[in-house]
mmCIF file of C-alpha atoms in Angstrom:
data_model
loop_
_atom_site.group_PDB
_atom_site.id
_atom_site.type_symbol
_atom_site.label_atom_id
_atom_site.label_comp_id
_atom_site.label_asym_id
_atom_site.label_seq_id
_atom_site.Cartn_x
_atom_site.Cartn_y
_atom_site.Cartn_z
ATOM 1 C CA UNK A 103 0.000 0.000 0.000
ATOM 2 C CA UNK A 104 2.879 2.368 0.474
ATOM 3 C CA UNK A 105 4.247 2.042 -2.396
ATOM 4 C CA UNK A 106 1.608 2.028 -4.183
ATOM 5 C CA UNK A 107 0.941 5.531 -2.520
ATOM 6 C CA UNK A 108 4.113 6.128 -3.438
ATOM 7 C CA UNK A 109 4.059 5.674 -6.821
ATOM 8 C CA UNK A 110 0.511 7.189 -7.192
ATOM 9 C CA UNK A 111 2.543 10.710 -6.215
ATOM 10 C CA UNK A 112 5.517 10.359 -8.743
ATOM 11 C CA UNK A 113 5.281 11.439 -12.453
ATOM 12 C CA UNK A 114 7.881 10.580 -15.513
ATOM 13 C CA UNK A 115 10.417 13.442 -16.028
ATOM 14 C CA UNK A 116 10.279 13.602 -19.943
ATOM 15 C CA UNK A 117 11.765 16.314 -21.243
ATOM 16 C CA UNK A 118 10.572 19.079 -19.928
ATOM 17 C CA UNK A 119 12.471 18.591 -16.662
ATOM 18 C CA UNK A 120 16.202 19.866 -17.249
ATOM 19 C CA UNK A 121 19.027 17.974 -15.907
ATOM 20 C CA UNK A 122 21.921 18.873 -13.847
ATOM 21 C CA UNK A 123 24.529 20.174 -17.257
ATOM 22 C CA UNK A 124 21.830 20.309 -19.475
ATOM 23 C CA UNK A 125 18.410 22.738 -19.344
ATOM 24 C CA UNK A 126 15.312 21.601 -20.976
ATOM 25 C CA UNK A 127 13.285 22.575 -24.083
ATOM 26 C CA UNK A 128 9.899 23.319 -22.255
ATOM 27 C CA UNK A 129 8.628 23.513 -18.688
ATOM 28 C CA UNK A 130 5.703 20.739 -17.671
ATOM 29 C CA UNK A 131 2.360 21.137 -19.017
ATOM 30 C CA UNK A 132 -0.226 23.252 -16.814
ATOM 31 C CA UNK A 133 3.358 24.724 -14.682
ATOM 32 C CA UNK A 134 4.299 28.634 -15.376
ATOM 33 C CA UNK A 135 6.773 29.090 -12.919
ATOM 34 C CA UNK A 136 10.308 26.452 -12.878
ATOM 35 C CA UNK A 137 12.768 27.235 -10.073
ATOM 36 C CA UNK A 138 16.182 24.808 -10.808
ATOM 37 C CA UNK A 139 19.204 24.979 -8.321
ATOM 38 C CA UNK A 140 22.267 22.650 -8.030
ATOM 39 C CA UNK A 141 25.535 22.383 -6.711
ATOM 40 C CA UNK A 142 28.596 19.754 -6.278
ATOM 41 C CA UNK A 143 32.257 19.444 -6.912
ATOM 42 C CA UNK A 144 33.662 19.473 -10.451
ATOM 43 C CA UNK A 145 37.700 18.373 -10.474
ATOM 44 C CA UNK A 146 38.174 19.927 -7.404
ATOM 45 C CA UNK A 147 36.414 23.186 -7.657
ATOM 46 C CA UNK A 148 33.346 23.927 -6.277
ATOM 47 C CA UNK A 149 30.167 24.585 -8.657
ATOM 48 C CA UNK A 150 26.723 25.719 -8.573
ATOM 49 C CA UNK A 151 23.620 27.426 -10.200
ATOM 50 C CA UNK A 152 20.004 28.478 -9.350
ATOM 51 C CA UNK A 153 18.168 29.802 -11.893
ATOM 52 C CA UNK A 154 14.151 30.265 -12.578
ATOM 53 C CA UNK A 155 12.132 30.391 -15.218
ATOM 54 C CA UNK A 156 8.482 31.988 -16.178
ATOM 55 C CA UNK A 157 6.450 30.944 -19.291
ATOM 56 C CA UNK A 158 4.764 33.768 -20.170
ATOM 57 C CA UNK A 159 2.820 32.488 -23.325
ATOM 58 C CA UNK A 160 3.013 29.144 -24.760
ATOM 59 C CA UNK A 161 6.261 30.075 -26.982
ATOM 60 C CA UNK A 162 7.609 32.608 -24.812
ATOM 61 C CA UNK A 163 9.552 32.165 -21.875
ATOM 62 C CA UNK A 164 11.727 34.687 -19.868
ATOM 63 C CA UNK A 165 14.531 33.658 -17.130
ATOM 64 C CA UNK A 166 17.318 34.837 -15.057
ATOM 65 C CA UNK A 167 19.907 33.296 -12.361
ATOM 66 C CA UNK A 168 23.049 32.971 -11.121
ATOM 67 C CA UNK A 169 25.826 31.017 -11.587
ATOM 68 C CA UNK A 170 29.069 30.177 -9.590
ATOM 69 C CA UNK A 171 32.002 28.700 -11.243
ATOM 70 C CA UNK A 172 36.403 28.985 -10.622
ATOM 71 C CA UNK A 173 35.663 31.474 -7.798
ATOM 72 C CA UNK A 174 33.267 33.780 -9.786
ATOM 73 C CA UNK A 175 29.527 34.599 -9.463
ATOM 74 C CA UNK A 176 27.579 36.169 -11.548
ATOM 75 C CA UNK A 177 23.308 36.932 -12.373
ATOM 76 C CA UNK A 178 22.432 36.556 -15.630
ATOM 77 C CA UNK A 179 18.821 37.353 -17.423
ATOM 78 C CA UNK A 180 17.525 36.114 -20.822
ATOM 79 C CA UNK A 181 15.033 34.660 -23.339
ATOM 80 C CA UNK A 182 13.536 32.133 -24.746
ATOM 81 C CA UNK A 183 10.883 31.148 -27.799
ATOM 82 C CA UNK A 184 9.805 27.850 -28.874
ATOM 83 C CA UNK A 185 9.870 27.322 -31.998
ATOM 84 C CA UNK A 186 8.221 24.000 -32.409
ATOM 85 C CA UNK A 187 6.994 21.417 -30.228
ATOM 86 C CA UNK A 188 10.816 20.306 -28.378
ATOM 87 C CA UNK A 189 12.854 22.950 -29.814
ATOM 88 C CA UNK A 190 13.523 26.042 -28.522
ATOM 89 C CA UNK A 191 16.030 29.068 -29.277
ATOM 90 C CA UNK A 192 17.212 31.309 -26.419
ATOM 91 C CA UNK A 193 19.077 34.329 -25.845
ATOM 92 C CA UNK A 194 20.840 35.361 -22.223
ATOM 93 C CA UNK A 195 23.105 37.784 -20.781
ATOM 94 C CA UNK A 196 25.727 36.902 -18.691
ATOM 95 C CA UNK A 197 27.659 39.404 -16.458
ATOM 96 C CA UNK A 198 30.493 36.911 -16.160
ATOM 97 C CA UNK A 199 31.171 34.502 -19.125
ATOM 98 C CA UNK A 200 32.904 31.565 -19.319
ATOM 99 C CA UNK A 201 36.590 33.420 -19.487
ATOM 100 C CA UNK A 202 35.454 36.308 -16.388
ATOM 101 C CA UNK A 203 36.728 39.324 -18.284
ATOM 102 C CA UNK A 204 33.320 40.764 -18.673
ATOM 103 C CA UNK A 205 29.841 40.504 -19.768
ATOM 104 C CA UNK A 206 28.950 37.454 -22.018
ATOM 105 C CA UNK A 207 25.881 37.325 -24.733
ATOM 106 C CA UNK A 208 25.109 33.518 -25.142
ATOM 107 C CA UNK A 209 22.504 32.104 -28.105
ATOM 108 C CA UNK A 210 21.399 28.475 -27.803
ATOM 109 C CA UNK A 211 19.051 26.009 -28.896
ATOM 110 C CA UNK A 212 17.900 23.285 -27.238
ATOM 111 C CA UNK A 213 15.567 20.302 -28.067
ATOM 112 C CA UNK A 214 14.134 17.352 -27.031
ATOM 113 C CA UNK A 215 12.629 13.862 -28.010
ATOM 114 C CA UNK A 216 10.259 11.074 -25.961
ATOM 115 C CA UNK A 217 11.056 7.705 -27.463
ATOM 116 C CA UNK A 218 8.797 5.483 -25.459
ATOM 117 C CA UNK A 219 10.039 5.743 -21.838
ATOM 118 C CA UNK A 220 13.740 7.342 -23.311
ATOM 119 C CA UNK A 221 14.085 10.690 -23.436
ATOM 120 C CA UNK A 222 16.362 12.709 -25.106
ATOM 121 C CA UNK A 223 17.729 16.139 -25.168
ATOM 122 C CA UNK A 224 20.355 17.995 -26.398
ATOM 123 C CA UNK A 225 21.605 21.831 -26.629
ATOM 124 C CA UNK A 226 24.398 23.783 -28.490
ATOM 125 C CA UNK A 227 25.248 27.236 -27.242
ATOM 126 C CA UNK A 228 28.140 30.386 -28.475
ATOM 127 C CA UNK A 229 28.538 32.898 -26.226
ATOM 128 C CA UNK A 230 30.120 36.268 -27.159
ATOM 129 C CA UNK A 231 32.481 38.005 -24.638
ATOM 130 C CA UNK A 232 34.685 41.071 -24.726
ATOM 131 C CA UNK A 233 37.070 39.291 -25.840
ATOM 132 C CA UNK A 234 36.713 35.686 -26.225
ATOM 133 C CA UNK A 235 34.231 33.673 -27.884
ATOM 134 C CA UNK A 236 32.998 29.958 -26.209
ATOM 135 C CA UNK A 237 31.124 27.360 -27.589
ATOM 136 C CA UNK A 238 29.264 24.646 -25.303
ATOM 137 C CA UNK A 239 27.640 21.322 -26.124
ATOM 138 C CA UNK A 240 25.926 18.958 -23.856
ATOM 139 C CA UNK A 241 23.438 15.820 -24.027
ATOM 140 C CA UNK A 242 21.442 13.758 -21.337
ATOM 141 C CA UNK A 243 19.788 10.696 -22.500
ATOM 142 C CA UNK A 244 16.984 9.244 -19.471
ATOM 143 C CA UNK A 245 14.604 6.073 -19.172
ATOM 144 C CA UNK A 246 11.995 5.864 -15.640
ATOM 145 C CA UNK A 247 11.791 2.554 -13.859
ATOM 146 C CA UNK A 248 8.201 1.463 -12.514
ATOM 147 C CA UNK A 249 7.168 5.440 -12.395
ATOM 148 C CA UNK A 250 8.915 6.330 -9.979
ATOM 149 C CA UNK A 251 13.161 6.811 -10.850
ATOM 150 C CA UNK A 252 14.465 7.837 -13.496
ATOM 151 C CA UNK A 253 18.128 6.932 -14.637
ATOM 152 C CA UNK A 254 20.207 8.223 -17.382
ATOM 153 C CA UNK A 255 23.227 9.819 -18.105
ATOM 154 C CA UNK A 256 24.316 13.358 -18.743
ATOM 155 C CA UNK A 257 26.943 15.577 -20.819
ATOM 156 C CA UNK A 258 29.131 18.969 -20.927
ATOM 157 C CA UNK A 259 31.601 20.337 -22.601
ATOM 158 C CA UNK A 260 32.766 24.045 -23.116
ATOM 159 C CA UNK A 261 35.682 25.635 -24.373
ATOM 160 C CA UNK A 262 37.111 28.609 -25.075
ATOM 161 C CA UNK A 263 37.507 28.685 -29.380
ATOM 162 C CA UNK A 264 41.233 30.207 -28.586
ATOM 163 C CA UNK A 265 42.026 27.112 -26.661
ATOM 164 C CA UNK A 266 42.229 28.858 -23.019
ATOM 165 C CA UNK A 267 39.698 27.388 -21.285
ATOM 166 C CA UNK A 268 37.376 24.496 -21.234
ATOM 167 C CA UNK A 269 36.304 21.514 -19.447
ATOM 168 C CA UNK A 270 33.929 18.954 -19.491
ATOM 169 C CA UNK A 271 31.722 16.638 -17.140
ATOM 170 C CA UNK A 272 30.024 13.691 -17.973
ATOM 171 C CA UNK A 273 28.197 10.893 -15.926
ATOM 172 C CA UNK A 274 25.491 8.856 -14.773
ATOM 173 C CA UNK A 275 22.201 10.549 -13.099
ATOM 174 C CA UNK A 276 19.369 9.922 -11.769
ATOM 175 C CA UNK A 277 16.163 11.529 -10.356
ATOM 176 C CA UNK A 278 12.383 11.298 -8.741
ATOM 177 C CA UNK A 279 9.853 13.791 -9.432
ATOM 178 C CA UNK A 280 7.344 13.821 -6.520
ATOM 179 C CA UNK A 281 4.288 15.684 -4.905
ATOM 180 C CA UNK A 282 1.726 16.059 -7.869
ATOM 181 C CA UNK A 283 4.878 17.286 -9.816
ATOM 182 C CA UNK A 284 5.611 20.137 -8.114
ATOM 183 C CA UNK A 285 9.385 18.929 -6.810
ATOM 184 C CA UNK A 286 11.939 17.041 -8.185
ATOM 185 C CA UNK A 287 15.427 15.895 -6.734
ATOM 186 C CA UNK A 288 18.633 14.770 -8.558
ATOM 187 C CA UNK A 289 22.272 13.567 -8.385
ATOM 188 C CA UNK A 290 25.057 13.094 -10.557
ATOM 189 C CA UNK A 291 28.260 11.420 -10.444
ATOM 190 C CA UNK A 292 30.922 10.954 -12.971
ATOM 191 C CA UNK A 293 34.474 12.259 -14.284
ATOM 192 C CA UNK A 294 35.362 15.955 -14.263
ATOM 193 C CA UNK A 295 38.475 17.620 -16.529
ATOM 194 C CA UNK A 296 39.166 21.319 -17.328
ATOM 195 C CA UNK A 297 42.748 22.729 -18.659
ATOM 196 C CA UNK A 298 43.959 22.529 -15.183
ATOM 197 C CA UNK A 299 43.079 19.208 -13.742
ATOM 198 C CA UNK A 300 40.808 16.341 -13.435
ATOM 199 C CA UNK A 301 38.718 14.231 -11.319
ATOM 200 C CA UNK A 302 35.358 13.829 -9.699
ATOM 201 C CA UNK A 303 32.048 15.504 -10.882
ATOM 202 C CA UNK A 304 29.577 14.721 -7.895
ATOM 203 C CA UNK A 305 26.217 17.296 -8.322
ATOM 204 C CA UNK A 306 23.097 17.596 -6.151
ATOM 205 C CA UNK A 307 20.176 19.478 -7.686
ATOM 206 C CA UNK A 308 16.268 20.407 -6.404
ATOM 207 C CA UNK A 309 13.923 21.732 -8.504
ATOM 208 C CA UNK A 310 10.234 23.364 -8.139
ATOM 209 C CA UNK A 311 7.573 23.824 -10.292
ATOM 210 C CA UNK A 312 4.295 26.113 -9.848
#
């Protein structure tokens, strides 16, 4: 009976429920309002984000956040239009990029695709410093188990085009998306490496929805 109760409470992440290196395409259906956060260790270096989201119209989504990363935090405050069902384009500005000499401009899309119980997603960004220009990639692939976890695996790499900077963080995740919806929890743990050094990636992230 308690599991059953359980279970009754839990709903399938799909792709509308970003992961820990990778945002998603679209927020879940009848929810305006996404609130993401996360944190962990990334070859050594301490890491972290929380960022929220409000769908204004179907297509039209604005956001802003902030983001720590090598030492350096910074708000950032963007948009976002879907194009079609699981694709959407975005634009965001960053005071810190990913080289911190000054205000970034990033442009992205990101999409996503339910195969059965697999979901995919995947996102390409450029963002345009003072001085530098980045480029970032990642993927997450995730299949639930009996309704109620969801396991998968997750992708990220960024780097500098002058060869500077970059790093990357890939591993397995997983996640359960409880209480009508409204909260999800997640965890991933994997391999870490940047231009410095490498080792662990270990994240914890907590989500609401409203």
């Amino acid at each position: 009976m308690l599991l059953t109760a359980i279970t009754a409470a839990l709903v399938l992440a799909g792709t509308d429920h970003s992961g820990l290196v990778i945002e998603a395409p679209s927020v879940p259906e009848n929810r305006t309002v996404v609130v993401d956060s996360g944190g962990g260790i990334e070859a050594g270096e301490a890491t972290g984000f929380l960022s929220g989201r409000w769908q204004v119209t179907n297509r039209l989504a604005l956001t802003a956040g902030v983001s720590y990363l090598r030492g350096e935090a910074g708000p950032n405050a963007g948009v976002r239009l879907k194009l079609v069902d699981g694709l959407t384009a975005g634009v965001r500005l960053k005071s810190e990029g990913f080289e911190p000499e000054g205000a970034e401009v990033e442009a992205s899309m990101i999409g996503g695709l339910s195969l059965g119980k697999l979901d995919l997603m995947g996102s390409a960004t450029v963002g345009y410093g003072e001085e530098t220009v980045d480029v970032e990639g990642a993927a997450a692939a995730r299949t639930t188990f009996s309704r109620i976890f969801d396991l998968g695996v997750e992708g990220r790499y960024r780097g500098a085009t002058n060869g500077t900077k970059h790093d990357l963080v890939a591993g397995p995740a997983f996640g359960v998306t409880f209480a009508g919806g409204t909260v999800r929890v997640q965890a991933l743990a994997g391999y870490a490496s940047n231009e410095k050094d490498k080792g662990v990636a270990a994240f914890l992230g907590l989500a609401v929805y409203n």
